[in-house]
mmCIF file of C-alpha atoms in Angstrom:
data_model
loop_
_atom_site.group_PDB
_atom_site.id
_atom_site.type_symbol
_atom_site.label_atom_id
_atom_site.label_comp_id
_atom_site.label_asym_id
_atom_site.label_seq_id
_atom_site.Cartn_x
_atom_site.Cartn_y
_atom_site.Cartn_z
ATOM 1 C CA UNK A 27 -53.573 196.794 80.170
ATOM 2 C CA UNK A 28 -54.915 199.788 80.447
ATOM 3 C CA UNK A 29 -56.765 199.696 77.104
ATOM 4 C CA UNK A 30 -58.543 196.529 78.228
ATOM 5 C CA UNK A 31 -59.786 198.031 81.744
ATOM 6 C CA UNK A 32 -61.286 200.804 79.647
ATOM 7 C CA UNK A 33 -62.794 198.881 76.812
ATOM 8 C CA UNK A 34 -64.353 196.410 79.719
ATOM 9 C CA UNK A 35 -66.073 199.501 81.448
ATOM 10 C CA UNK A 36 -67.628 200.676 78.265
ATOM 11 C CA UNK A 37 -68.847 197.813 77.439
ATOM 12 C CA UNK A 38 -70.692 197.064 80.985
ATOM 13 C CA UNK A 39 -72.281 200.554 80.364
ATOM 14 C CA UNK A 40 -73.425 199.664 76.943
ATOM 15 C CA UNK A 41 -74.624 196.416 78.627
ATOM 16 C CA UNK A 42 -76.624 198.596 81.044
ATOM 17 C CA UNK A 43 -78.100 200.806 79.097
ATOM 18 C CA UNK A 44 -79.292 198.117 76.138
ATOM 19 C CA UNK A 45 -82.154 195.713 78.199
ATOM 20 C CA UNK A 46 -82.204 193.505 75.311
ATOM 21 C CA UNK A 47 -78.431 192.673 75.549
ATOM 22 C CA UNK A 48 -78.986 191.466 79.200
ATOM 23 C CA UNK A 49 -82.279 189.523 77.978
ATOM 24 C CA UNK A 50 -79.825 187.587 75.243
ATOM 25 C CA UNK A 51 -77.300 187.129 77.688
ATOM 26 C CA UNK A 52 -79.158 185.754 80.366
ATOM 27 C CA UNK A 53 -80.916 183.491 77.341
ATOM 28 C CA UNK A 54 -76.606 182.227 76.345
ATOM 29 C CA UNK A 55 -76.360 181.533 80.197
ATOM 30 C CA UNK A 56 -79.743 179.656 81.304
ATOM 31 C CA UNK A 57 -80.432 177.928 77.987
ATOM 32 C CA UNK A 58 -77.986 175.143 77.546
ATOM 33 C CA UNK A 59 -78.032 173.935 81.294
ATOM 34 C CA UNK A 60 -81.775 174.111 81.224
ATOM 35 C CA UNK A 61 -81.541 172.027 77.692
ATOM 36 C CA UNK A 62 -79.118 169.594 79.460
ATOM 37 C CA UNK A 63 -81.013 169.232 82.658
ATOM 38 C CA UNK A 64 -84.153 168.385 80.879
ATOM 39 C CA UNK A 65 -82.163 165.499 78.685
ATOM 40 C CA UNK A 66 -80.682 164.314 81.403
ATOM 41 C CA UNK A 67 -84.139 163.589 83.458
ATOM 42 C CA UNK A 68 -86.045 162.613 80.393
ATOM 43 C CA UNK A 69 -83.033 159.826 80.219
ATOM 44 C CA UNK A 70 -83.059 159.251 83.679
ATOM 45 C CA UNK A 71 -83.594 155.264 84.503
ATOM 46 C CA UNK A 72 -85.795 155.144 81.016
ATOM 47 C CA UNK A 73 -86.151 151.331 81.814
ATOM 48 C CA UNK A 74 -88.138 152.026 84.837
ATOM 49 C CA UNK A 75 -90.921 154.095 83.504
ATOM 50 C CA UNK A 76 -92.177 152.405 80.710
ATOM 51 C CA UNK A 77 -95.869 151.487 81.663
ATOM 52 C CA UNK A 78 -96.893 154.024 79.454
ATOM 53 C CA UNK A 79 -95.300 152.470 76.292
ATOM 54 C CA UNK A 80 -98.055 150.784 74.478
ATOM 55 C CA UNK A 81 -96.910 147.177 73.508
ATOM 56 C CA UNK A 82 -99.684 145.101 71.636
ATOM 57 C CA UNK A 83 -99.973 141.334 71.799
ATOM 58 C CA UNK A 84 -101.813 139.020 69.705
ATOM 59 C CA UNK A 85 -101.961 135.203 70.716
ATOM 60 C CA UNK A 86 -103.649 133.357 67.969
ATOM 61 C CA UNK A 87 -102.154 129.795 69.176
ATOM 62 C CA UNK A 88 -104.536 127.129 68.706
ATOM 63 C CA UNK A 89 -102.378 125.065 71.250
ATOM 64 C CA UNK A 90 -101.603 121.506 70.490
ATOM 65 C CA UNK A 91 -102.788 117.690 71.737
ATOM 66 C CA UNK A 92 -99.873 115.512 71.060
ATOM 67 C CA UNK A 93 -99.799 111.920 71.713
ATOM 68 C CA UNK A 94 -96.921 112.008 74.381
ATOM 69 C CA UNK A 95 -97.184 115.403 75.786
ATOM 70 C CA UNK A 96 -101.020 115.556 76.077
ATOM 71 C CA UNK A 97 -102.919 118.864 75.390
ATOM 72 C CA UNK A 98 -100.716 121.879 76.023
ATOM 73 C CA UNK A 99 -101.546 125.918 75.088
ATOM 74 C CA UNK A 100 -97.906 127.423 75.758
ATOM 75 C CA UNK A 101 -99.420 130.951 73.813
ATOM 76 C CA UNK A 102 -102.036 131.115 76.664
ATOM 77 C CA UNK A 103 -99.158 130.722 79.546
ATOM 78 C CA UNK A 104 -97.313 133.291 77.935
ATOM 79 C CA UNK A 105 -100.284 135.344 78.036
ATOM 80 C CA UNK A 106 -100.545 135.152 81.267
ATOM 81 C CA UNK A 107 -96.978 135.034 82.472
ATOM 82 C CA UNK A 108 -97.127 138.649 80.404
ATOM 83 C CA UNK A 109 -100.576 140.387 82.644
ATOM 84 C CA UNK A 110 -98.382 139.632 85.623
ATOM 85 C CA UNK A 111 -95.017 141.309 83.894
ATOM 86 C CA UNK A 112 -95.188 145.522 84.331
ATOM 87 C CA UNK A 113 -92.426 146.334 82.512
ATOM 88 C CA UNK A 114 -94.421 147.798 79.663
ATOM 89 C CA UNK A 115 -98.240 148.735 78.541
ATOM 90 C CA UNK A 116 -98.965 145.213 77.280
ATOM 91 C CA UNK A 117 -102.002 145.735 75.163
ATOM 92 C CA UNK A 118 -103.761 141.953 74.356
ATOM 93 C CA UNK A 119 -105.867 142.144 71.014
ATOM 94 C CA UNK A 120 -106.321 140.335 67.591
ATOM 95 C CA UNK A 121 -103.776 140.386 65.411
ATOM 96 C CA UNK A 122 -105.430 142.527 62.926
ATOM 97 C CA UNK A 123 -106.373 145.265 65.792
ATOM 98 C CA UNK A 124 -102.460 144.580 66.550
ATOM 99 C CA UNK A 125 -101.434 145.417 63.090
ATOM 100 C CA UNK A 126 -103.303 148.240 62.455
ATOM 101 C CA UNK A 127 -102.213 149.277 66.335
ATOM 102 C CA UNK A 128 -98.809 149.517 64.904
ATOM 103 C CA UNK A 129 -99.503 151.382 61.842
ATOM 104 C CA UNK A 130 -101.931 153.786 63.002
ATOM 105 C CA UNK A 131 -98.849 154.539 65.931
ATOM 106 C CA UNK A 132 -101.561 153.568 68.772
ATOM 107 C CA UNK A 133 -98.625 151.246 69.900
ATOM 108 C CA UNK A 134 -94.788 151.366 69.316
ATOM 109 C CA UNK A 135 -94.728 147.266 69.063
ATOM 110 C CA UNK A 136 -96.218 144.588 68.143
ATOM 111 C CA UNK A 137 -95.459 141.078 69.261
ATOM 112 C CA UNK A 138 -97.323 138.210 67.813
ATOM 113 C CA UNK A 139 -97.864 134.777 69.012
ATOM 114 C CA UNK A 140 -98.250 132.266 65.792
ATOM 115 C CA UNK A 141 -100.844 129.681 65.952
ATOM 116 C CA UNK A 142 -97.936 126.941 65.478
ATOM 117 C CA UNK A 143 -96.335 128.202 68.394
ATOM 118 C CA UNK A 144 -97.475 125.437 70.925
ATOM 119 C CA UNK A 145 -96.621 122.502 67.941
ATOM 120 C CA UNK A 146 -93.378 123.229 67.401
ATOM 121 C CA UNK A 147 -91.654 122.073 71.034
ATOM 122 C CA UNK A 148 -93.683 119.154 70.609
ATOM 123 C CA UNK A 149 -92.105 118.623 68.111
ATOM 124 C CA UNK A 150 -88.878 119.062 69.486
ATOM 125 C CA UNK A 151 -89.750 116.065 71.650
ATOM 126 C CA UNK A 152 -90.725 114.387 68.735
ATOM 127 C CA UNK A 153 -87.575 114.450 66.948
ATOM 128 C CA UNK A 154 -88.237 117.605 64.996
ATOM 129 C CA UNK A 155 -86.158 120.364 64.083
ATOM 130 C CA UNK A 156 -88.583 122.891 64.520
ATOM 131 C CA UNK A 157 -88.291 125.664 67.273
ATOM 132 C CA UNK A 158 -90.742 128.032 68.355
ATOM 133 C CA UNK A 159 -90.493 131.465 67.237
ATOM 134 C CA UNK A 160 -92.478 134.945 68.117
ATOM 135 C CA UNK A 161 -93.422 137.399 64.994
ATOM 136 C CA UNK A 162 -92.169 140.707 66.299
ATOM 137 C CA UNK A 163 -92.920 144.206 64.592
ATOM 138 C CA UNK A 164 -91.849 147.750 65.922
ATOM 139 C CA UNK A 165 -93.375 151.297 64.771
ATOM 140 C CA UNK A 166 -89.572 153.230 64.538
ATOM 141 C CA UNK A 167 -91.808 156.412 63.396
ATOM 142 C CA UNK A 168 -93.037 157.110 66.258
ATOM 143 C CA UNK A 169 -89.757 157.708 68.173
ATOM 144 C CA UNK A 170 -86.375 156.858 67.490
ATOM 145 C CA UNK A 171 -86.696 155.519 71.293
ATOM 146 C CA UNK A 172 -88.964 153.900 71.699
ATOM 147 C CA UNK A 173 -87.780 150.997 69.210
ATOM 148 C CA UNK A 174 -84.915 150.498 71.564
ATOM 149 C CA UNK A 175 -87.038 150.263 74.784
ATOM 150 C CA UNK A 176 -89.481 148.045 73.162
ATOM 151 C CA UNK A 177 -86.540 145.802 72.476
ATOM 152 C CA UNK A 178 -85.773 145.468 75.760
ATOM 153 C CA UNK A 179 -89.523 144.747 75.901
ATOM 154 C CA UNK A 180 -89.206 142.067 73.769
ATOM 155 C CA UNK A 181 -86.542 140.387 74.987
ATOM 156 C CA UNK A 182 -88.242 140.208 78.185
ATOM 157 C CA UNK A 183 -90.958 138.054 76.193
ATOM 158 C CA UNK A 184 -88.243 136.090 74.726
ATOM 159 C CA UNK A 185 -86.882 135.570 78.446
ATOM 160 C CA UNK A 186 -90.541 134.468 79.120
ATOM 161 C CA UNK A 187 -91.125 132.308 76.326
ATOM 162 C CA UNK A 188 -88.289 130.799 77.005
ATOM 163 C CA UNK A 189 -88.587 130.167 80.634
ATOM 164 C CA UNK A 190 -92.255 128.703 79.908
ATOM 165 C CA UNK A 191 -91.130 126.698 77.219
ATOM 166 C CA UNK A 192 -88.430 124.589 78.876
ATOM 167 C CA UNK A 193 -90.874 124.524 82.486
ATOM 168 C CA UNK A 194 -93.947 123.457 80.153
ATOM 169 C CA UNK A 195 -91.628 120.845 78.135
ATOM 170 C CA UNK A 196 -90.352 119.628 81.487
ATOM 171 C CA UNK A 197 -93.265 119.263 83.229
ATOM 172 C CA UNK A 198 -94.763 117.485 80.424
ATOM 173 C CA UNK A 199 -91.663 114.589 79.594
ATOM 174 C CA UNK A 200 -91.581 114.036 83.542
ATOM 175 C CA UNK A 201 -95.711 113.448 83.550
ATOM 176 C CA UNK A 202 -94.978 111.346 80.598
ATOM 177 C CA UNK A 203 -91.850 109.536 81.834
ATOM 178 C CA UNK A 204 -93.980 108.593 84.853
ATOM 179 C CA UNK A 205 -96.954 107.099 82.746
ATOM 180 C CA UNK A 206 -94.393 105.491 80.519
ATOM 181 C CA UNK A 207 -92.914 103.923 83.584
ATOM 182 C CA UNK A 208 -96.162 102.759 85.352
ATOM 183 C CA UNK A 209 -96.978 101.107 82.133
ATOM 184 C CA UNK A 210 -94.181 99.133 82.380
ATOM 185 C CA UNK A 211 -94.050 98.209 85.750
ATOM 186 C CA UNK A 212 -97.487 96.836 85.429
ATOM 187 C CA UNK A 213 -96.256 95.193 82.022
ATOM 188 C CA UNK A 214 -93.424 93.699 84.072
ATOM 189 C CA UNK A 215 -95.569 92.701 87.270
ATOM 190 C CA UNK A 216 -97.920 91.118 84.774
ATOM 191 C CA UNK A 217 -95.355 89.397 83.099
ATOM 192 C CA UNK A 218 -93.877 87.795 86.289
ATOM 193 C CA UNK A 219 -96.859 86.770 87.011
ATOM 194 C CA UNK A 220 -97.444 84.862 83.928
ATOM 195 C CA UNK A 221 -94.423 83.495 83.921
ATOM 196 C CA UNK A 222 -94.636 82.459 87.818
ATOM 197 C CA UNK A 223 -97.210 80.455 86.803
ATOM 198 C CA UNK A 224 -96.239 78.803 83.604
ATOM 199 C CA UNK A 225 -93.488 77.859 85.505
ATOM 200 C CA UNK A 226 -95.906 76.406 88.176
ATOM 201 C CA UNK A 227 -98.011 74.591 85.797
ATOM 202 C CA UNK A 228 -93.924 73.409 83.834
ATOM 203 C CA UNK A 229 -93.469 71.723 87.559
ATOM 204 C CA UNK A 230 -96.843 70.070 87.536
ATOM 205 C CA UNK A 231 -96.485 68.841 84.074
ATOM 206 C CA UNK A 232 -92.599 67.590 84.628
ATOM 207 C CA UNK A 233 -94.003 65.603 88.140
ATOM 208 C CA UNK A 234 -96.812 64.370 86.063
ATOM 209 C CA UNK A 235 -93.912 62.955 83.375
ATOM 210 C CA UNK A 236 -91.644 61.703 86.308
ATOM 211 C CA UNK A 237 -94.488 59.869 87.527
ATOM 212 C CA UNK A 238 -95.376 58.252 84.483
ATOM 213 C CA UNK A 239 -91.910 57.474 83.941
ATOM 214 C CA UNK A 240 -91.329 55.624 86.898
ATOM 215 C CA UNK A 241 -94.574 53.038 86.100
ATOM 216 C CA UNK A 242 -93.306 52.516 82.763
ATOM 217 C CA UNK A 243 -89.924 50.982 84.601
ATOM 218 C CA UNK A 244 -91.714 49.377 87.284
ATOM 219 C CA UNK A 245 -93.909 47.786 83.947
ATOM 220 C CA UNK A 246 -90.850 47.274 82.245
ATOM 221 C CA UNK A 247 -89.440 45.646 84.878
ATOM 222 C CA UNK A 248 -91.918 42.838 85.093
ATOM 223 C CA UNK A 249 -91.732 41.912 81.189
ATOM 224 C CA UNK A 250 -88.827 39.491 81.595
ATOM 225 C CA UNK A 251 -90.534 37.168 84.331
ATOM 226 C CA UNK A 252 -93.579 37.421 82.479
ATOM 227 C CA UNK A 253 -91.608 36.487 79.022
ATOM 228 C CA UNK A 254 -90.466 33.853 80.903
ATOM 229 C CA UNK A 255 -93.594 32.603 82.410
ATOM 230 C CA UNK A 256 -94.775 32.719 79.134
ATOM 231 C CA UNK A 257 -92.360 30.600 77.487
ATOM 232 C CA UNK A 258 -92.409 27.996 80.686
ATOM 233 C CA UNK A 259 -96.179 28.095 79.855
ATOM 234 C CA UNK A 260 -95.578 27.093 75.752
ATOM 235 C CA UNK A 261 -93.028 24.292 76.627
ATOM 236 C CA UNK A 262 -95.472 22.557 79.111
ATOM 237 C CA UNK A 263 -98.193 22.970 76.209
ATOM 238 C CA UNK A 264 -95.971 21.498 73.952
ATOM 239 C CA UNK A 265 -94.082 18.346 75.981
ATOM 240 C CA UNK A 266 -98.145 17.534 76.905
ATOM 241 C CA UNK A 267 -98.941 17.436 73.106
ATOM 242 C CA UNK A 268 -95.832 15.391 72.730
ATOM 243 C CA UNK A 269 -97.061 12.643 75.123
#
């Protein structure tokens, strides 16, 4: 024990005398917490300060005018949905000015709106298999992060798109349903009406027949006296020729 006690004290005099062992040792003690305090803010709620990450968007929908749903731009809502959204640095451009964004690492992401988008749910309600889909690209050069964050970006979009697309479908089959059934309300109003007054002019006619009906018997009714009147007649003609 004693050993120790004495190898400890020359080494705290070594310690004192050498500055550039206390410089290193300070360095071994400060260092790593430093190193973990500054991970630990740069990580700190990463979801909530991403304004400044650069995420471009190109809408190049052309929108669609379909015979039941009308004219419809569902690219253009998104758009628009997205200016009010501040979860990232959306950046609205071309899509050429979008791709070279990406490769030139002005922006981490790319998300492009095809100009099919706004065709495809109509037609869904047309019977067609076709959903609408986003093109989505992501610059994983720039920081191994950022691809992760801009993921969460994009499923924000997707959350959007989503959201738009069954409110703008909705909207669209109830505005439809409704015309569809005014039409044929006034198809069936019209049609009672027709048929209100065929049957009116059926009650006429069937009077009209009745009527006529009832003279023929009446005129039927006097044939047999006048038969016999007529024969009365031809006897008297013929007992006169006789005398």
């Amino acid at each position: 024990m004693r050993n120790v006690l004495q190898i400890l004290r020359r080494d705290l005099k070594r310690l004192v005398t050498v500055p550039a062992a206390w410089v290193i040792m300070i360095g071994i003690i400060i260092i790593p917490p430093l190193y973990a305090w500054f991970n630990i803010y740069g990580f700190w709620n990463p979801y909530g300060n991403t304004q400044g990450i650069k995420v471009a968007v190109a809408n190049v929908d052309k929108g669609t005018d379909n015979a039941l749903l009308g004219k419809m731009n569902l690219g253009d809502q998104i758009e628009d949905t997205l200016k009010d959204n501040d979860q990232l640095g959306w950046e609205f451009m071309g899509k050429a000015e979008a791709m070279e964004a990406i490769q030139s690492g002005d922006c981490y992401a790319a998300i492009i709106i095809p100009s099919n988008f706004s065709e495809d749910p109509a037609n869904v309600v047309t019977d067609s298999k076709n959903r609408p889909t986003l093109e989505y690209y992501v610059n994983e050069k720039s920081s191994p992060i950022s691809p992760k964050i801009t993921d969460q970006g994009a499923t924000t979009v997707d959350r959007t798109v989503n959201n738009t697309f069954v409110s703008t479908v909705s909207e669209v089959l109830t505005k439809a349903v409704n015309s569809a059934n005014g039409t044929i309300n006034g198809k069936t109003n019209s049609f009672v009406n027709e048929t209100t007054a065929e049957l009116d002019k059926t009650q006429k006619n069937v009077n009209l027949i009745r009527s006529t009906i009832e003279d023929l018997d009446a005129q039927l009714a006097n044939v047999p006296q006048q038969t016999q009147s007529a024969r009365q007649a031809m006897n008297d003609v013929q007992l006169a020729a006789a005398s």
